[in-house]
Short mmCIF file of C-alpha atoms in Angstrom, two decimals:
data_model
loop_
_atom_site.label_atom_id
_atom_site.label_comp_id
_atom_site.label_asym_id
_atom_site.label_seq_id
_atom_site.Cartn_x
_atom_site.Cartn_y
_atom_site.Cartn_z
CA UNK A 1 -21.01 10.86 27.38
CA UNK A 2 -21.66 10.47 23.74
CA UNK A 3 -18.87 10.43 21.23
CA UNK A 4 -19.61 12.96 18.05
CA UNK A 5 -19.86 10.05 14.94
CA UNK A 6 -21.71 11.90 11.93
CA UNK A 7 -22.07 14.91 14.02
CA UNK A 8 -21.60 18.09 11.74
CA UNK A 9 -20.94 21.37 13.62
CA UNK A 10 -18.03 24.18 12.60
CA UNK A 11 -15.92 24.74 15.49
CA UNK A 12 -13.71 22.78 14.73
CA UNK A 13 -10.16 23.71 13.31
CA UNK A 14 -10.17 20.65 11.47
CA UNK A 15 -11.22 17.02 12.09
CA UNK A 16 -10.48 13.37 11.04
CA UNK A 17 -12.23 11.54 8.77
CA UNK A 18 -11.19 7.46 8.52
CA UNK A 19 -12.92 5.69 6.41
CA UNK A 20 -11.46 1.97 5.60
CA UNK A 21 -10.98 1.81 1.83
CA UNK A 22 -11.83 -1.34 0.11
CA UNK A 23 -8.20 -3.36 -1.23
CA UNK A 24 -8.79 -3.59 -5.02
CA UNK A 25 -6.62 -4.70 -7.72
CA UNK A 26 -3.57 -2.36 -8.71
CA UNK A 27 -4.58 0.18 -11.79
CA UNK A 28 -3.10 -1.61 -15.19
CA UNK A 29 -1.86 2.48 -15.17
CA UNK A 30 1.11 1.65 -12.59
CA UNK A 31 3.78 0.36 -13.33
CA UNK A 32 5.27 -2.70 -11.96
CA UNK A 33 7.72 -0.76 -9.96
CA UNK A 34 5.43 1.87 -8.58
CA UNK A 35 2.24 -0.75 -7.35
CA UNK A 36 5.01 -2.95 -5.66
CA UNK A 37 4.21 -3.33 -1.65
CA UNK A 38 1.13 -1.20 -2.22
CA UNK A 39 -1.67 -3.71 -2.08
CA UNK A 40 -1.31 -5.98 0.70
CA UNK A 41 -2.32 -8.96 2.12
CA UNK A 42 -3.80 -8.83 5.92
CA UNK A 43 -4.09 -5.58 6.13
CA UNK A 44 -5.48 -5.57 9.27
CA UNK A 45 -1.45 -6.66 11.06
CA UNK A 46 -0.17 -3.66 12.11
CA UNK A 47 2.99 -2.75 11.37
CA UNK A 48 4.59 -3.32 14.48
CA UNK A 49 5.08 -7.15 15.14
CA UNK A 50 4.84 -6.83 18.75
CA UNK A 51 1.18 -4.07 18.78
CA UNK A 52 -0.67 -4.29 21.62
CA UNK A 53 -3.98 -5.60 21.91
CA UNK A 54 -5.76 -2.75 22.41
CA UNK A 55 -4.07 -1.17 18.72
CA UNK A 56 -4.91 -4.44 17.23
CA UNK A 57 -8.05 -3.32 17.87
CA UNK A 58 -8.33 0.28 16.90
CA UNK A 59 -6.61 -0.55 13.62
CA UNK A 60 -9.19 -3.06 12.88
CA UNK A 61 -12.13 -0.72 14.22
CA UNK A 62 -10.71 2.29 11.96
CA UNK A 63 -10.79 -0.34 8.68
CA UNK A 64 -14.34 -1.32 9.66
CA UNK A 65 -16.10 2.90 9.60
CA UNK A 66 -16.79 1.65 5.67
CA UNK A 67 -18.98 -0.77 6.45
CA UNK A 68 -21.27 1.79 8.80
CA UNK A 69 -20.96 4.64 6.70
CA UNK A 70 -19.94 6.51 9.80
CA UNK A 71 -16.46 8.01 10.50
CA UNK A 72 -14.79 9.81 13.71
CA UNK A 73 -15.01 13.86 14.03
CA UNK A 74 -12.17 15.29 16.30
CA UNK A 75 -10.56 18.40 16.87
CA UNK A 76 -6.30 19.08 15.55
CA UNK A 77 -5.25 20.35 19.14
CA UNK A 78 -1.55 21.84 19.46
CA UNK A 79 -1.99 23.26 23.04
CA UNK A 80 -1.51 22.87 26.57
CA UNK A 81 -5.09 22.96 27.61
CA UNK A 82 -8.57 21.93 27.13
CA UNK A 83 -10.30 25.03 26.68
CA UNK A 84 -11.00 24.87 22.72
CA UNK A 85 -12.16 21.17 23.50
CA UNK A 86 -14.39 21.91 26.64
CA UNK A 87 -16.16 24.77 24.04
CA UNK A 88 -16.91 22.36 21.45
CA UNK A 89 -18.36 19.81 24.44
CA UNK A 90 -20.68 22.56 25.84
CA UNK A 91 -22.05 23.66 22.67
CA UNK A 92 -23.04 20.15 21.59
CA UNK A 93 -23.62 18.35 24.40
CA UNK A 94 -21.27 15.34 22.85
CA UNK A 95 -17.54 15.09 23.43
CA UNK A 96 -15.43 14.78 19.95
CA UNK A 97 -14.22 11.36 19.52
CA UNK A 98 -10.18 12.43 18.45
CA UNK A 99 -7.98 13.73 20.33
CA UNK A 100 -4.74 15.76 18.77
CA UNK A 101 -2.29 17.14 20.62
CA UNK A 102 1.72 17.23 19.62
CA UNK A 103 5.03 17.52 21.62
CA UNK A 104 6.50 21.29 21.26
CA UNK A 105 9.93 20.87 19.63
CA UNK A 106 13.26 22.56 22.22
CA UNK A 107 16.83 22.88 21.41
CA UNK A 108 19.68 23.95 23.36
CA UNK A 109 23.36 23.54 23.80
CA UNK A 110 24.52 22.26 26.86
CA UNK A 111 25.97 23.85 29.58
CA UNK A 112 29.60 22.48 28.64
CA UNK A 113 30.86 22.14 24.71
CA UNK A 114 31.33 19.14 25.37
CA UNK A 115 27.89 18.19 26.50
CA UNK A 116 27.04 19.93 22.79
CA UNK A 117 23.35 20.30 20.91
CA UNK A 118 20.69 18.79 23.01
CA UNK A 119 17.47 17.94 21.21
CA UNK A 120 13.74 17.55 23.40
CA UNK A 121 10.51 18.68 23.84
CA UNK A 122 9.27 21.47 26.20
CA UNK A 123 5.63 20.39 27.04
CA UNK A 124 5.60 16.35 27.55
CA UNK A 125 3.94 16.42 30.64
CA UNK A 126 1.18 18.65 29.99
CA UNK A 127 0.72 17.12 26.53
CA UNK A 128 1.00 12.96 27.62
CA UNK A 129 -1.47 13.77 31.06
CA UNK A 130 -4.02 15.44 28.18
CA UNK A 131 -3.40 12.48 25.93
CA UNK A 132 -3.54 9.89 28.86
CA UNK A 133 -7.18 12.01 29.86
CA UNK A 134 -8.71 11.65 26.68
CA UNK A 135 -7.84 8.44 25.94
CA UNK A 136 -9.34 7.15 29.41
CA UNK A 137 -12.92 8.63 28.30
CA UNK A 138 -12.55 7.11 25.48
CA UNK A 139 -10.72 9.51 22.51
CA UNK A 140 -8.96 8.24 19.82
CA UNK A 141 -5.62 10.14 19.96
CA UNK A 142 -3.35 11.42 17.37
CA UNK A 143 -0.03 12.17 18.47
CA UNK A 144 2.58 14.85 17.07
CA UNK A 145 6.31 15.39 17.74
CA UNK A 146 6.87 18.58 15.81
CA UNK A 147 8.36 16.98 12.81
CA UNK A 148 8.08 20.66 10.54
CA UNK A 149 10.19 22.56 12.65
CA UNK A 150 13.25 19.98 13.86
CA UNK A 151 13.30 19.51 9.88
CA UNK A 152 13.76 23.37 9.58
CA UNK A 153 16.19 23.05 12.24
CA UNK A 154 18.29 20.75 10.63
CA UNK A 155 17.78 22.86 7.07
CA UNK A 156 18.48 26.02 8.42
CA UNK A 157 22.03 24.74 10.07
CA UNK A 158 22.88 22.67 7.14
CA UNK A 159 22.33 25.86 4.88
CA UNK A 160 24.01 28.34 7.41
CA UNK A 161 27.11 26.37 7.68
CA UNK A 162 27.92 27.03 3.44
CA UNK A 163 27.72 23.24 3.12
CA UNK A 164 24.42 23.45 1.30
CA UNK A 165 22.48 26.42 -0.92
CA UNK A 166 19.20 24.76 -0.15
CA UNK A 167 17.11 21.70 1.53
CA UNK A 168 15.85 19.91 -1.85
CA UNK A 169 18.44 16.66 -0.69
CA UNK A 170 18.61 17.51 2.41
CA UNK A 171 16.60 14.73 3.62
CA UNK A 172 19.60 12.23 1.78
CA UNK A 173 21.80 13.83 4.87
CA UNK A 174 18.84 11.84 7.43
CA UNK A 175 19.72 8.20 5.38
CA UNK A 176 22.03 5.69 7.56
CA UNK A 177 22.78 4.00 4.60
CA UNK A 178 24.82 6.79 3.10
CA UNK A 179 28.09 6.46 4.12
CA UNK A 180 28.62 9.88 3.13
CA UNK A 181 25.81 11.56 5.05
CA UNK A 182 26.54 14.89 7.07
CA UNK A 183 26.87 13.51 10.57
CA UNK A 184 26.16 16.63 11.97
CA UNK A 185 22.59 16.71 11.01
CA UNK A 186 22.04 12.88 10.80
CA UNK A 187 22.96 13.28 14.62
CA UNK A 188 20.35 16.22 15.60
CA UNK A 189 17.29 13.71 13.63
CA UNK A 190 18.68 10.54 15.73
CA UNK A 191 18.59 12.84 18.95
CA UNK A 192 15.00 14.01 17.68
CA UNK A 193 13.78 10.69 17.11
CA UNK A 194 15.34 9.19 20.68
CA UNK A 195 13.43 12.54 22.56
CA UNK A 196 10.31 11.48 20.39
CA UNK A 197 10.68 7.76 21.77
CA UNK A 198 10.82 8.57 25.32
CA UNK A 199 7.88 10.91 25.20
CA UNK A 200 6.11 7.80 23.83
CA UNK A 201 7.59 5.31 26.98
CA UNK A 202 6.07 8.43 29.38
CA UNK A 203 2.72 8.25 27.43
CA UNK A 204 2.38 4.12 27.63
CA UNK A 205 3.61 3.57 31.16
CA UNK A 206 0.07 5.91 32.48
CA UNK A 207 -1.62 2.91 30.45
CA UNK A 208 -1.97 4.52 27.09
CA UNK A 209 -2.23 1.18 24.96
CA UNK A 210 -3.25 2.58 21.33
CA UNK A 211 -2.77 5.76 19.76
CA UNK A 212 -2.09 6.83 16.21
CA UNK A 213 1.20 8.83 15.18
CA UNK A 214 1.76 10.92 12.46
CA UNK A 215 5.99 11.31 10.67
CA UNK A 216 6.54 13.34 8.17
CA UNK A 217 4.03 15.89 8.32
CA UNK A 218 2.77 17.18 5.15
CA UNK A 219 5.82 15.54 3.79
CA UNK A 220 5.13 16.43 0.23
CA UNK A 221 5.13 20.40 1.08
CA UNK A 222 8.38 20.80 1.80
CA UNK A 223 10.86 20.12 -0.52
CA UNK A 224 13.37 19.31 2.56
CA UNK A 225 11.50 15.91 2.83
CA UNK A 226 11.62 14.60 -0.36
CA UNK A 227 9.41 16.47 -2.65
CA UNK A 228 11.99 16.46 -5.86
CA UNK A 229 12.02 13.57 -7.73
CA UNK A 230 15.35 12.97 -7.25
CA UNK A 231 14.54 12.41 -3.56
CA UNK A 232 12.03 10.11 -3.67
CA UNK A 233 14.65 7.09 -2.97
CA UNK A 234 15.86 8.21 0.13
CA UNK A 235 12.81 9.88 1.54
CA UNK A 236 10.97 6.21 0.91
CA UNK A 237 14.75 5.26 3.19
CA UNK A 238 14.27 7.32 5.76
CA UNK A 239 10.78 6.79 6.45
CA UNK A 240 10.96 3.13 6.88
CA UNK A 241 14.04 3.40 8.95
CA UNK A 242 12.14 5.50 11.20
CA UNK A 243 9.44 2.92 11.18
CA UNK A 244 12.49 -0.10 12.11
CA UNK A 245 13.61 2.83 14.91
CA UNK A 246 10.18 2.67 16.38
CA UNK A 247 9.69 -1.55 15.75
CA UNK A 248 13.02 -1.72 18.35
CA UNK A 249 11.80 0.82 21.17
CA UNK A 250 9.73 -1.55 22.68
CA UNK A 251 6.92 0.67 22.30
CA UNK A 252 3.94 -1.18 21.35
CA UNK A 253 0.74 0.99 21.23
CA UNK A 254 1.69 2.95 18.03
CA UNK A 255 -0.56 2.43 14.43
CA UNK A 256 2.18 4.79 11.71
CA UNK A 257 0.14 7.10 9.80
CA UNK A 258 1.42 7.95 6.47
CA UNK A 259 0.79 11.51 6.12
CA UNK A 260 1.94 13.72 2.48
CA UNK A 261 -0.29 17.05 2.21
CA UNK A 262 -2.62 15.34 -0.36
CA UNK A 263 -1.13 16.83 -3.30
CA UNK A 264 0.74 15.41 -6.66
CA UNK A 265 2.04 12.72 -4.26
CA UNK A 266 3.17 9.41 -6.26
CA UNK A 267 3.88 6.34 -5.72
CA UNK A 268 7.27 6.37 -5.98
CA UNK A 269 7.56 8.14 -2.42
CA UNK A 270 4.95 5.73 -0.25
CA UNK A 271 7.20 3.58 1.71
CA UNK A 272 4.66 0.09 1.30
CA UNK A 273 2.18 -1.19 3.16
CA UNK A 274 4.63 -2.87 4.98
CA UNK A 275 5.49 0.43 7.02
CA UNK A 276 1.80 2.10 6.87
CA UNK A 277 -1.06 1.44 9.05
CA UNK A 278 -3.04 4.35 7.86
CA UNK A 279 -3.00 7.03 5.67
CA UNK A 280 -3.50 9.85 7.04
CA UNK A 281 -3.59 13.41 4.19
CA UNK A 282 -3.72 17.32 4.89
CA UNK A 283 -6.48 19.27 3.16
CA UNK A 284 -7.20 22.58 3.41
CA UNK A 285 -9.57 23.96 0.63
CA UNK A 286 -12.95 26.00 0.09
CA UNK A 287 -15.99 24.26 -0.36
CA UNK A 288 -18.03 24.65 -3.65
CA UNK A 289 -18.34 28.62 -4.36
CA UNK A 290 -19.81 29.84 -7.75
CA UNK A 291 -20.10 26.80 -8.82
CA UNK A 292 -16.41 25.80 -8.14
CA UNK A 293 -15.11 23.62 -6.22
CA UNK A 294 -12.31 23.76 -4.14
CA UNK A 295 -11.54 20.01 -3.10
CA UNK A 296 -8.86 19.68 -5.67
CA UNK A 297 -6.24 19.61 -3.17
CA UNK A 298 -6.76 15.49 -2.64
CA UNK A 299 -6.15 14.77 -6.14
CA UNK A 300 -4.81 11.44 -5.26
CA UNK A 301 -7.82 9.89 -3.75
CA UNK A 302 -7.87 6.92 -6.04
CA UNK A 303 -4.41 5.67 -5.53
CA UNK A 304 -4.45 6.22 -1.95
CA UNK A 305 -7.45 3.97 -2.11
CA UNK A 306 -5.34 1.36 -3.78
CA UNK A 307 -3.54 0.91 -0.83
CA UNK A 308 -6.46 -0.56 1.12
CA UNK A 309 -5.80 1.30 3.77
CA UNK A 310 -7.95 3.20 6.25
CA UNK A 311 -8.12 6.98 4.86
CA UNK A 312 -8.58 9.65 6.77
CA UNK A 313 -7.44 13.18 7.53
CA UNK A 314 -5.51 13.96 10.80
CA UNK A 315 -6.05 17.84 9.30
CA UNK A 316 -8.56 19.40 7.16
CA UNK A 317 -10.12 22.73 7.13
CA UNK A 318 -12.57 25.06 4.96
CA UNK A 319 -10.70 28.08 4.25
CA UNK A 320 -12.48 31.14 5.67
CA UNK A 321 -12.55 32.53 1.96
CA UNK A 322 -10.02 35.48 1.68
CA UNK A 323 -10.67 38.28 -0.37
CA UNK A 324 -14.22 38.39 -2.15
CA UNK A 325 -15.48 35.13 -1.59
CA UNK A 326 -17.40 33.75 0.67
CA UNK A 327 -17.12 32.15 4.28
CA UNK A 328 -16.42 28.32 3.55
CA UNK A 329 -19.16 25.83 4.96
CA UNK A 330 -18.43 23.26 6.94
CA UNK A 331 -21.17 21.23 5.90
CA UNK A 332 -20.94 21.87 2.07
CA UNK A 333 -17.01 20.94 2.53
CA UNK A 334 -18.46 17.37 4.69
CA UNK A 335 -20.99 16.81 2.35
CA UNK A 336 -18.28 17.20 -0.79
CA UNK A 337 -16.27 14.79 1.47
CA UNK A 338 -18.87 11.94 1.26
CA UNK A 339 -19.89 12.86 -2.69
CA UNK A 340 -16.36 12.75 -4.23
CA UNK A 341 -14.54 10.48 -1.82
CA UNK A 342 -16.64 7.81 -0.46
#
């Protein structure tokens, strides 16, 4: 069946666009500090030294969408079942070409004390046999673990115990090189990470080589994961420690996909090429109404492009208006896409 390429249609929740940005030379703007590790060389080696073939390849497929003017329309799927999927396949008569779908974050306390706070998933095998079907007719999949709400988790204990009167450092509590970090919480992210990884083994051993993954969701929303400046350090820490985590599970079809929410991100918080295979930004906006439009939530478009990175979005959306304005169009918001971020 064919795969949707510059298909336009607007049932989708939201789609991905990757488009391989050209590597250029760093703004004379940066500073020294902030354009270090950001412009690469071989930027087609993923990050993980031991990738499979077949992610070799997607990674070098995704950086190559620039040269075709073309780029992959999916659907951001966070259930158990095909249905919205199926709907978008009848309508069009052409199956979208990524595949979302994300691991539904559990906690519980064991049966004994001493067996304490156990940390998993509640849906792996309905999401990894949806993941493993799509990517067998041919989907490019995006994979979530829940990453918003084990970070709430670990806020809302951290806050509840008195030991903290919010989450703006929390994320320095998550960094293994601070030898005073709250063990408490450091201990629920390694369990979340370890429950993430074996998800991942489950996925690969029913022969699902390459897939895309996305940390730190929307990481520049939440203050919790390193949104004040003060943060920035150990947030830039903790993700590439995550990234070393994932280098030593012997997993091998993962591409990392940097992902902030698109908005007054800097780069004092991007953890280097050497950790990112693609960046990957939220955007939910309006299209053009009156006159006005309503794409300033990617503001950082042109350093992300420094990067020379593939660029896409694992979620964007046109709002549905709210209030007096219009209904958003999906093909005003594309065609804004293509004008102001080519």
């Amino acid at each position: 069946m064919k795969r949707l390429t510059t298909v336009f249609f607007s049932a989708l929740l939201a789609f991905c666009l990757l488009l391989g940005a050209l590597p250029l030379t760093v703004s004379a703007t940066l500073t020294e500090e902030q354009s270090a590790g950001c412009v690469a060389d071989h930027l087609l080696q993923p990050v993980n030294p031991t990738a499979s073939r077949e992610s070799k390849n997607l990674l070098a497929y995704l950086s190559s969408l620039t040269d075709t003017d073309r780029f992959i329309v999916g659907q951001f799927d966070i259930s158990t079942s095909d249905d919205t999927w199926n709907n978008i396949t009848n309508q069009f008569g052409v199956s979208p070409g990524l595949y979302s779908n994300r691991y539904v974050f559990n906690h519980k306390y064991g049966e004994t004390a001493e067996s304490g706070l156990q940390i998993g998933f509640s849906n792996v095998e309905q999401a990894n046999s949806l993941l493993e079907k799509h990517y067998k007719q041919g989907a490019v999949l995006l994979v979530h673990a829940d990453q918003f709400e084990v970070q709430d988790y670990i806020s809302q204990i951290g806050i509840a115990s008195g030991r903290y009167t919010n989450d703006w450092n929390m994320i320095e509590q998550l960094d293994e090189t601070n030898p005073d970090r709250d063990m408490e919480l450091y201990n629920i992210w390694v369990q979340y990470c370890e429950a993430y990884i074996e998800c991942l083994r489950d996925l690969e051993s029913r022969g699902v080589n390459a897939y895309l993954m996305r940390p730190f969701v929307e990481s520049n929303y939440k203050d919790f994961c390193g949104k004040t400046p003060g943060a920035y350090p150990a947030f830039v820490r903790v993700y590439q420690q995550f990234v070393e985590r994932w280098k030593n599970s012997g997993l091998k079809g993962w591409l990392m996909t940097y992902s902030p929410g698109g908005m007054n991100d800097t780069f004092t918080r991007y953890p280097g090429n050497d950790y990112v295979d693609v960046v990957g930004v939220t955007c939910y906006c309006d299209d053009e109404i009156d006159g006005r439009r309503g794409l300033d939530g990617f503001i950082d478009y042109d350093w992300f492009r420094l990067t020379g990175k593939p660029i896409g979005f694992p979620e964007l959306s046109c709002r549905s208006g709210g209030g007096l304005a219009p209904r958003s169009s999906w093909f005003n918001l594309l065609q804004n896409v293509i004008n102001q971020w080519p």
